[in-house]
Tab-separated table of C-alpha atoms in Angstrom:
chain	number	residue	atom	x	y	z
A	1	UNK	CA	-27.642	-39.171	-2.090
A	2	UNK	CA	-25.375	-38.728	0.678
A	3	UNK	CA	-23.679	-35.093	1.680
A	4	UNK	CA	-20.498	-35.663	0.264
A	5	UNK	CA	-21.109	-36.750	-3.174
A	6	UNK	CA	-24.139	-33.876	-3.243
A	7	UNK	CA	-20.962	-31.349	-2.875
A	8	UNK	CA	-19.131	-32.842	-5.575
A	9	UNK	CA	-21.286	-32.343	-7.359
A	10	UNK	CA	-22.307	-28.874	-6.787
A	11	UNK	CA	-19.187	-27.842	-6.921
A	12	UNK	CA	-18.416	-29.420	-10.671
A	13	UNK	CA	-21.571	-27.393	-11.792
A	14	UNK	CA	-20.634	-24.072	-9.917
A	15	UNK	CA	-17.452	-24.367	-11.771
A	16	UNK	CA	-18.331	-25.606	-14.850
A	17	UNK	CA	-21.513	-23.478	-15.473
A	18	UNK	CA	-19.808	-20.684	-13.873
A	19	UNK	CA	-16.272	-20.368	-16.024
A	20	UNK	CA	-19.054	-20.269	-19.482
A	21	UNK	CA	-19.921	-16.315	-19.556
A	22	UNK	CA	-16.561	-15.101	-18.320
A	23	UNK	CA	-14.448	-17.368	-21.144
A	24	UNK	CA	-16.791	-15.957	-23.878
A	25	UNK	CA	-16.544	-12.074	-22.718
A	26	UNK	CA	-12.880	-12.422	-22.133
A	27	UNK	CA	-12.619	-13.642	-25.642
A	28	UNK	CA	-14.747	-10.894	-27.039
A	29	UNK	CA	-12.858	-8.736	-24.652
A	30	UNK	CA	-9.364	-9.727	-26.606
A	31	UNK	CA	-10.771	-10.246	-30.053
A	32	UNK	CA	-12.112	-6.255	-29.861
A	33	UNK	CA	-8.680	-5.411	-28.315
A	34	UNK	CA	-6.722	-7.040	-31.345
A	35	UNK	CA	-8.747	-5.499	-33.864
A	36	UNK	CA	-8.283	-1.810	-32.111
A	37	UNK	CA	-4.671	-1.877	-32.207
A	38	UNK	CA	-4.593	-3.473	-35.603
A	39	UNK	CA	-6.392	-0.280	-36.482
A	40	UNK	CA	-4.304	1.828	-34.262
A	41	UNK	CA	-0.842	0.554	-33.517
A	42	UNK	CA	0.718	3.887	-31.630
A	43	UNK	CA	-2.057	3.976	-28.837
A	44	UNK	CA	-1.044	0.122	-27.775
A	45	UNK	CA	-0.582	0.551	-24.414
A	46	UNK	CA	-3.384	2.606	-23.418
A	47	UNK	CA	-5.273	-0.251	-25.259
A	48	UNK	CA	-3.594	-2.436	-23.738
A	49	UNK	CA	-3.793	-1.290	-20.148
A	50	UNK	CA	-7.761	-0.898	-20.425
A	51	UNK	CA	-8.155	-4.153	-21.713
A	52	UNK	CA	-6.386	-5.838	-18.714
A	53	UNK	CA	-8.550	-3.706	-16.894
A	54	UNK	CA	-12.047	-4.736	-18.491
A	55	UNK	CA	-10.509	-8.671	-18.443
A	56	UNK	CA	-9.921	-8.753	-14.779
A	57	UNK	CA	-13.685	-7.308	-14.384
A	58	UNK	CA	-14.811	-10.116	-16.913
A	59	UNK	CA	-12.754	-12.724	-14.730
A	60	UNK	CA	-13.705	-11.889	-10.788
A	61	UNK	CA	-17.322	-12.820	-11.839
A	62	UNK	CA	-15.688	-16.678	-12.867
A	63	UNK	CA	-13.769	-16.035	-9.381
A	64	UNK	CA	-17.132	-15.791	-7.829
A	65	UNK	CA	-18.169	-19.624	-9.195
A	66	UNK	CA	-15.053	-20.580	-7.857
A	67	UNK	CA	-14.725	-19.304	-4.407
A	68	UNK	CA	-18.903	-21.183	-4.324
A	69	UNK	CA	-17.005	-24.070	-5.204
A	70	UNK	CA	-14.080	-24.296	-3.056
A	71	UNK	CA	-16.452	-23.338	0.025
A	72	UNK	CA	-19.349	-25.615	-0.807
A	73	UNK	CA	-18.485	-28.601	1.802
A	74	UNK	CA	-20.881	-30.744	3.664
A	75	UNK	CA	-21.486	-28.700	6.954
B	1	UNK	CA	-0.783	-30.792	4.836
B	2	UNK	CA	-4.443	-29.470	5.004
B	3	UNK	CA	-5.589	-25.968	2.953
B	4	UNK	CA	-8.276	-24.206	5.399
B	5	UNK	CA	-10.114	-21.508	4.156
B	6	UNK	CA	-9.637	-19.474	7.807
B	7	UNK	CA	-6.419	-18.558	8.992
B	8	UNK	CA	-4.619	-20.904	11.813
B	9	UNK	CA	-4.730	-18.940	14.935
B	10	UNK	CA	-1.189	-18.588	16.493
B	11	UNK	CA	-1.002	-16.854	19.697
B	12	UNK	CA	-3.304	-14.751	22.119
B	13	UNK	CA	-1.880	-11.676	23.103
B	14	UNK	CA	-3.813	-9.158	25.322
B	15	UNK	CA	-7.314	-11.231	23.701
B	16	UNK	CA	-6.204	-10.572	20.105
B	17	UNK	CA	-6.035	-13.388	18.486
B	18	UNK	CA	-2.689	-13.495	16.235
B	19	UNK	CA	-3.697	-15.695	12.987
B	20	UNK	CA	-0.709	-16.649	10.826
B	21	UNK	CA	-1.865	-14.077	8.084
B	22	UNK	CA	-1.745	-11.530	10.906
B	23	UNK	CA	1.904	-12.318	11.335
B	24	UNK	CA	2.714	-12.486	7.823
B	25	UNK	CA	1.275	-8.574	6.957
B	26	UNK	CA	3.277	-7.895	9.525
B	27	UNK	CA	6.606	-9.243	7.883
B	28	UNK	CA	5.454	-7.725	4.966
B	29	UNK	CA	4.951	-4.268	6.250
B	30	UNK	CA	8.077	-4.357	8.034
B	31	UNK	CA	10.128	-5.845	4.589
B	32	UNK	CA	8.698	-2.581	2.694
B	33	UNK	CA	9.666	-0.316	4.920
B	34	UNK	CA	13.273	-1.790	4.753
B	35	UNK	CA	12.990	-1.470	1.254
B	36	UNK	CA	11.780	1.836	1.339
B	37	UNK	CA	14.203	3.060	3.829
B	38	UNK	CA	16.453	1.838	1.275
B	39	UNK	CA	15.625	3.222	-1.531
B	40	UNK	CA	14.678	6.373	-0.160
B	41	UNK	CA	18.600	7.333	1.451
B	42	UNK	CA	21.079	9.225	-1.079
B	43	UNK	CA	19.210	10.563	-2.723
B	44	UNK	CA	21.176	12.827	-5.108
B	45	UNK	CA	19.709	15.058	-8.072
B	46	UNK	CA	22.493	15.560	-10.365
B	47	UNK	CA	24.222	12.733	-9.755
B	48	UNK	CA	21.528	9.551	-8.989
B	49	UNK	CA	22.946	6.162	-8.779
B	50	UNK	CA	21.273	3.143	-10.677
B	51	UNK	CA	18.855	2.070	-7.759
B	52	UNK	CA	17.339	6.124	-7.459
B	53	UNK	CA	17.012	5.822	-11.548
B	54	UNK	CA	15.101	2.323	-11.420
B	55	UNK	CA	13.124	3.723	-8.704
B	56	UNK	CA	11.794	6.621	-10.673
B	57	UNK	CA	11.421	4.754	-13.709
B	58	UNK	CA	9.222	2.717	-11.930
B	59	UNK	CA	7.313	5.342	-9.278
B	60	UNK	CA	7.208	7.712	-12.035
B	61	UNK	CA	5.397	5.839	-14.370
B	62	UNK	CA	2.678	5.070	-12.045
B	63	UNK	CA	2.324	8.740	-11.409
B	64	UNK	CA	2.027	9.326	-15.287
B	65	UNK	CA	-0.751	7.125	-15.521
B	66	UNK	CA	-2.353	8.601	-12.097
B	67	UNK	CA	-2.261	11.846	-13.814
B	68	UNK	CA	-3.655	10.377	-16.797
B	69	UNK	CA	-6.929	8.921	-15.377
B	70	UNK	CA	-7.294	12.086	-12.082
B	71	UNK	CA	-5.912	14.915	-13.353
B	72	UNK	CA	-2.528	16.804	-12.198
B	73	UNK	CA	-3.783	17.957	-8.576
B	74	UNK	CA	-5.753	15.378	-7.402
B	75	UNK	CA	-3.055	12.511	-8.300
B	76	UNK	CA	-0.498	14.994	-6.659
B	77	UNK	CA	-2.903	14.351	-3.110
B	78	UNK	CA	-4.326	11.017	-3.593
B	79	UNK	CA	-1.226	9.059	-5.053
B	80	UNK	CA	0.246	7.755	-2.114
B	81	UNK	CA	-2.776	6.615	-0.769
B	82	UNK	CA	-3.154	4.515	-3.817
B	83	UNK	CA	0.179	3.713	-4.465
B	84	UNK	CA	0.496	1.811	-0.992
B	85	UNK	CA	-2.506	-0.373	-1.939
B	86	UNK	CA	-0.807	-1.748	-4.917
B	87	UNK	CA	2.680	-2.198	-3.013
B	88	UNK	CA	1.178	-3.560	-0.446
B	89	UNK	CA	-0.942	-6.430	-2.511
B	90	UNK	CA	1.878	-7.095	-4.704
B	91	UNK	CA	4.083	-7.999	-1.130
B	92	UNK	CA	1.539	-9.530	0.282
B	93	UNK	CA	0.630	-12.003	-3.503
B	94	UNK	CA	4.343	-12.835	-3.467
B	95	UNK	CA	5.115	-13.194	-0.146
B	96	UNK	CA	2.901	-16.849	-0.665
B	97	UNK	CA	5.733	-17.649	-3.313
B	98	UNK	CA	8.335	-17.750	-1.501
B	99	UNK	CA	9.461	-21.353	-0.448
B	100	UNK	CA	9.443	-21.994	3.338
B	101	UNK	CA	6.098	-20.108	3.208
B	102	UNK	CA	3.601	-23.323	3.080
B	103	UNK	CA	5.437	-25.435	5.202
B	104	UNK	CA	7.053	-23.980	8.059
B	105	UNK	CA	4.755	-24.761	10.901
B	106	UNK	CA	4.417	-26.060	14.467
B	107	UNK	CA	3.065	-30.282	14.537
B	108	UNK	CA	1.516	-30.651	17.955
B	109	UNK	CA	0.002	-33.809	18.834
B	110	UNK	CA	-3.988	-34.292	17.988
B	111	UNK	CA	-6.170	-36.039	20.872
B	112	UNK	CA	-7.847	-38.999	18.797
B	113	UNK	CA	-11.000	-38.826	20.533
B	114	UNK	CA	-11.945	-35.144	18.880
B	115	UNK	CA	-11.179	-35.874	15.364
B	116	UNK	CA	-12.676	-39.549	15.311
B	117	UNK	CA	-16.008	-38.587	16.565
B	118	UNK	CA	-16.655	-35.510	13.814
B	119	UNK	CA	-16.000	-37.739	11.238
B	120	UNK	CA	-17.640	-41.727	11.864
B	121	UNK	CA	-20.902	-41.392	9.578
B	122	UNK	CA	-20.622	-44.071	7.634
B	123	UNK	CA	-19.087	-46.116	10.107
B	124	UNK	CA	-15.414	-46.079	8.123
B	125	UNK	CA	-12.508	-44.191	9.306
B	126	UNK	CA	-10.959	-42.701	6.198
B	127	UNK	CA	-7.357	-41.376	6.524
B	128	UNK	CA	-8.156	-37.509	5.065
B	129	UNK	CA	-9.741	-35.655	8.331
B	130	UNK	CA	-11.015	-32.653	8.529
B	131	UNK	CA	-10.618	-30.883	11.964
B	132	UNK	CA	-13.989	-30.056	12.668
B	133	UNK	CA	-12.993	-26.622	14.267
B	134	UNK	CA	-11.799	-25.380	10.621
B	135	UNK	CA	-12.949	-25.450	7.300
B	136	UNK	CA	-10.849	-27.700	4.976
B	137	UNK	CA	-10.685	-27.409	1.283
B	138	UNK	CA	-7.883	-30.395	0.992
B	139	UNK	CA	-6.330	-32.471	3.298
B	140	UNK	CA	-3.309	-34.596	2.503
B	141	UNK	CA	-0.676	-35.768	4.758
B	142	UNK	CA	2.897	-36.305	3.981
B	143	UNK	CA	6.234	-36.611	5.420
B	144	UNK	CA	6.963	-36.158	8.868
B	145	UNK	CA	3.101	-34.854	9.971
B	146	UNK	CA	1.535	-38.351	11.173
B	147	UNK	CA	-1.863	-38.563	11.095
B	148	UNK	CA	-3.004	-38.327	14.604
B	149	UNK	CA	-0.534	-34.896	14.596
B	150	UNK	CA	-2.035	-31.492	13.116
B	151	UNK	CA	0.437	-29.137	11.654
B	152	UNK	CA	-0.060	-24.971	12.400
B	153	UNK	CA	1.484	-23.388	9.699
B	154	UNK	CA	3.275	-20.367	10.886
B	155	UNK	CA	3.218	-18.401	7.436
B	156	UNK	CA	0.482	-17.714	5.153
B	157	UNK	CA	0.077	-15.373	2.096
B	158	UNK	CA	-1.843	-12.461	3.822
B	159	UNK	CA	-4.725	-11.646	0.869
B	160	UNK	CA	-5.471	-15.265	1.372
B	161	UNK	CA	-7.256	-13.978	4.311
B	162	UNK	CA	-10.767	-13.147	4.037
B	163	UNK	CA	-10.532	-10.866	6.404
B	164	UNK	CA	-7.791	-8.983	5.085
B	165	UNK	CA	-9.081	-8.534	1.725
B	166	UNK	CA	-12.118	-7.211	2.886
B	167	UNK	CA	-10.330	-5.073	4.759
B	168	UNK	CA	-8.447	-3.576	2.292
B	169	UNK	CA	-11.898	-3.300	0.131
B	170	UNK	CA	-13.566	-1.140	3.195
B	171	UNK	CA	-10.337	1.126	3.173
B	172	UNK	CA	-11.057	1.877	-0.684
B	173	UNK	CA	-14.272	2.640	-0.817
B	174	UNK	CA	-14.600	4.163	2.587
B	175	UNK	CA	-11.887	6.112	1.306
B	176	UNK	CA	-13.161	7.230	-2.313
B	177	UNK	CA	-16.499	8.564	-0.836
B	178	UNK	CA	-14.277	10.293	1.847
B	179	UNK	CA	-12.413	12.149	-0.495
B	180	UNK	CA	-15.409	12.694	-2.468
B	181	UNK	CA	-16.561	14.910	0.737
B	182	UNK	CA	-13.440	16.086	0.534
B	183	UNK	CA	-13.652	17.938	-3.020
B	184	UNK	CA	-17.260	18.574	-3.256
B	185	UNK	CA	-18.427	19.071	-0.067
B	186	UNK	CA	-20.925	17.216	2.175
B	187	UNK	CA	-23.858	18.662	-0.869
B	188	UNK	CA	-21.908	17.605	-3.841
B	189	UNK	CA	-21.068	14.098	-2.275
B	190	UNK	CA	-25.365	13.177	-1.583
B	191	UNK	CA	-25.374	14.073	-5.503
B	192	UNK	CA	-23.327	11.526	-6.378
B	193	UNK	CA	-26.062	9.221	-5.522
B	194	UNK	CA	-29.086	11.384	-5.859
B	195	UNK	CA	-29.213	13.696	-8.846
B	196	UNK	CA	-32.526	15.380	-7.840
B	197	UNK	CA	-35.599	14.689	-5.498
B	198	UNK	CA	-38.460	13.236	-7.445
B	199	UNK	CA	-39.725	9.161	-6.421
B	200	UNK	CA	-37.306	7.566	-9.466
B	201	UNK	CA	-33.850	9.137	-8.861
B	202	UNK	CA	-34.529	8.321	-5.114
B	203	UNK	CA	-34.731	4.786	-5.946
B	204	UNK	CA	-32.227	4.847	-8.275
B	205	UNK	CA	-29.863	6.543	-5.614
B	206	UNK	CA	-30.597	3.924	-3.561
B	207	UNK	CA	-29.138	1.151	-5.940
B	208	UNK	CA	-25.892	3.080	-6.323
B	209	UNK	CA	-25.666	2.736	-2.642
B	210	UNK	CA	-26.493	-0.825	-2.989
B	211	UNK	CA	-23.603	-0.943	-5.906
B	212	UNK	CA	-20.969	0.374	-3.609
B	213	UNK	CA	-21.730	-2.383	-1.280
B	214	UNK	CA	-21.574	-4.508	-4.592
B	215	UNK	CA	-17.741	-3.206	-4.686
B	216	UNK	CA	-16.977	-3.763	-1.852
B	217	UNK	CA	-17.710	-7.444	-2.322
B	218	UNK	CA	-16.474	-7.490	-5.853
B	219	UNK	CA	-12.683	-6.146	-4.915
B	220	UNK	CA	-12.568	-8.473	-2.131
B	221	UNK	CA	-13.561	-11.611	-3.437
B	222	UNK	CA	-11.738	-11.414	-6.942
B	223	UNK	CA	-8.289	-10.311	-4.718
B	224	UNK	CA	-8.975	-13.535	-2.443
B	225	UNK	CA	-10.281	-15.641	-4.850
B	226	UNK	CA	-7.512	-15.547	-7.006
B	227	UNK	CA	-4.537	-15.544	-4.868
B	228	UNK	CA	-6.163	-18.872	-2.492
B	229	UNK	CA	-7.130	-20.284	-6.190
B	230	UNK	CA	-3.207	-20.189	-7.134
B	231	UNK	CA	-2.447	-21.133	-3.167
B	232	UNK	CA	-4.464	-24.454	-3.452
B	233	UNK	CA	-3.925	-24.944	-7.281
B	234	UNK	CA	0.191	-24.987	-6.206
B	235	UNK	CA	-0.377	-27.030	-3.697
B	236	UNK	CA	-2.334	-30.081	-5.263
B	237	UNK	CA	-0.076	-29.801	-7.729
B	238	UNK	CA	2.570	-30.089	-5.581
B	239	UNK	CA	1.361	-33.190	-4.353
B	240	UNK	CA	0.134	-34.155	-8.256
B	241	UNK	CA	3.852	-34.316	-9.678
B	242	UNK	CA	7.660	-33.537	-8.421
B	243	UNK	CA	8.784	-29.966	-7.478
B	244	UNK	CA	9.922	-28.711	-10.877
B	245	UNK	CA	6.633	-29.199	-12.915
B	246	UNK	CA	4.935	-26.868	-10.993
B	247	UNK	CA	7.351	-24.118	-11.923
B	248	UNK	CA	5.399	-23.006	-14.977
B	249	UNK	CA	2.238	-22.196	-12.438
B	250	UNK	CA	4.526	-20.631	-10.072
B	251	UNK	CA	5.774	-18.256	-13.274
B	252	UNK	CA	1.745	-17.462	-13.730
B	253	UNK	CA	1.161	-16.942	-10.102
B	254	UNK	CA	4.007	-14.172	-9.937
B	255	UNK	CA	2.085	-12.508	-12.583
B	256	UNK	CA	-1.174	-12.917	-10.869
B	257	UNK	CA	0.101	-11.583	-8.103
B	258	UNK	CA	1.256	-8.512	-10.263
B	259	UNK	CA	-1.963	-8.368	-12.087
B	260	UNK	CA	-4.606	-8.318	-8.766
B	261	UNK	CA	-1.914	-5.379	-7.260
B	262	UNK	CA	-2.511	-3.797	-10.436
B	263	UNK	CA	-5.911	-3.818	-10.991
B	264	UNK	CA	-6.665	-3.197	-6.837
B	265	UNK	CA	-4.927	0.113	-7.929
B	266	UNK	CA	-6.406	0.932	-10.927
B	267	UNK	CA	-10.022	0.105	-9.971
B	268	UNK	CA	-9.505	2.432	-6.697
B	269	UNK	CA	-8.347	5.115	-9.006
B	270	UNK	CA	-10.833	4.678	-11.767
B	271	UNK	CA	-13.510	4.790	-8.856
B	272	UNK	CA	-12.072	7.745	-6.889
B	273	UNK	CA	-11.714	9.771	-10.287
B	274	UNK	CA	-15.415	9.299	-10.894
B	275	UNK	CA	-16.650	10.145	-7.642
B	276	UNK	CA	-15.155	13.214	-6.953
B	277	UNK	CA	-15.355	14.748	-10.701
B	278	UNK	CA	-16.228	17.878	-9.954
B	279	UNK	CA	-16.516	20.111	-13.141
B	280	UNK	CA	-20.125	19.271	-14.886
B	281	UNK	CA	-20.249	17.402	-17.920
């Protein structure tokens, strides 16, 4: 298999595989954040700012994958 | 029109190399101090005008939330210091928006001898080259830029830059375990890490070190990553479809670029708040 098409490749599966965990937890992420201000409407924006906060943690680890995958070329 | 993950070097001066992101923090810097100089003149207390009111809506609700996560003297000292972070980001995010940014550049002339040789293999000359002195990521050209000529781009979104990013990460938490010497002394600082002196907290103090280093990596690659994700996602779709179907994805990278300022902040003061808590729980 020649260099190129090895990086393709690798960089479909670092992508692919990588986006799995961080789509799930950001979905569990919202679907907790929905049902607390269902429960609490007044404190909306201090849910709301926290859940930003834990989404963006949730989403640098699928920003990981994806820097692998722009930066995997054939040396 | 080629996306390279290093910064096109400009110009020399005095052995500093000036990259185009250099140059670009530079026009940033220089277009919030404008702004600030602006802002900042007349100001008048019982009489503000609409720009002084807009200003405080905005400053001041920063400050509320400051005081919300540090506490009322520490986000009176450390508030600037994390205030510039996010103003800075959020210049530098949208300063890649803006529309002669990706294409003003300088085409000089390419020898043919160079790029042909780090690229026959397979024995076929394909028309996308990659300079072998940079790494590419995409390589398409179009318009005037023929393709023996290579194109310097003269602008470039500055926390597209590795460099930079990590830069601002080593500021941050350089500067959170500074100020943690700061409020608790030299003593209460090494506590941070290492509770007491028996084999396990030792060890365990030692992978909190490790874990800052962790930040440091973390807060740089998710600010880079996801400002030279939108970069190169605008650009191939630029050269995907016509102009005005990629304004949808310049709408979402406005709020990225909103959202990484943001959270830069609010991570730095979320961190800094923890480390130098200094009343036991």
């Amino acid at each position: 298999m020649d260099p190129e098409a090895a990086s393709l490749i690798a960089k479909g599966i670092a992508i692919g595989i990588g986006a799995l965990g961080p789509g799930i937890g950001i979905g569990l992420i919202g679907a907790k954040a929905m049902e607390a201000i269902g429960r609490n409407p007044e404190v909306e924006n201090k849910i709301r700012t926290n859940m930003i906060l834990a989404i963006v943690f949730a989403e640098s680890i699928a920003i990981y994958a994806l820097v692998i995958a722009l930066i995997a070329n054939p040396a | 029109m080629d996306i390279s993950l290093a910064p096109e070097i400009i110009t020399e001066i005095a052995g500093l190399q000036i990259t185009n992101a250099v140059l670009s923090a530079m026009i940033v810097v220089l277009i919030i101090l404008l702004l600030a100089v602006l802002l900042g003149s007349r100001l008048n207390i019982q009489n503000p005008s609409k720009r002084q009111v807009l200003t405080e809506m905005v400053i001041g609700g920063f400050y509320n939330m400051s005081r919300d996560i540090l506490g009322n003297t520490k986000a009176q000292r450390y508030f600037s210091f994390i205030f510039t972070f996010f103003v800075f980001i959020l210049f530098a995010n949208w300063w890649g928006l803006l529309p002669f940014v990706p294409s003003t550049g300088i085409i000089h002339a390419e020898s043919h001898t160079e790029s042909s040789s780090a690229q026959d293999d397979h024995g076929e000359t394909t028309d996308n080259k990659c300079l072998s002195s940079q790494t590419c990521v995409y390589n398409f050209n179009e318009g005037e830029v023929e393709d023996h000529e290579h194109i310097t781009h003269l602008f470039r979104a500055p926390t597209t830059d590795v460099s930079m990013t990590l830069a601002l990460a080593v500021i941050s938490v350089l500067f959170t375990n500074l100020f943690a010497v700061r409020e608790k002394g030299f003593l209460g600082f090494i506590k941070n890490y290492f509770h007491s002196w028996n084999p396990i907290t030792i060890l365990v103090g030692l992978i909190e070190v490790v874990s800052e280093l962790g930040k440091l990596i973390s807060f740089s690659f998710r600010l880079f990553g996801n400002i030279f994700a939108g970069e190169v996602l605008l650009l191939v779709l630029t050269s995907l479809t016509f102009g005005i179907a990629t304004l949808p994805f310049l709408g979402l990278e406005i709020f990225i670029g909103f959202i990484q300022a943001f959270v830069f902040m609010m991570l730095t003061m979320v961190f800094m708040s923890i480390s130098t808590q200094t009343q036991s729980h």
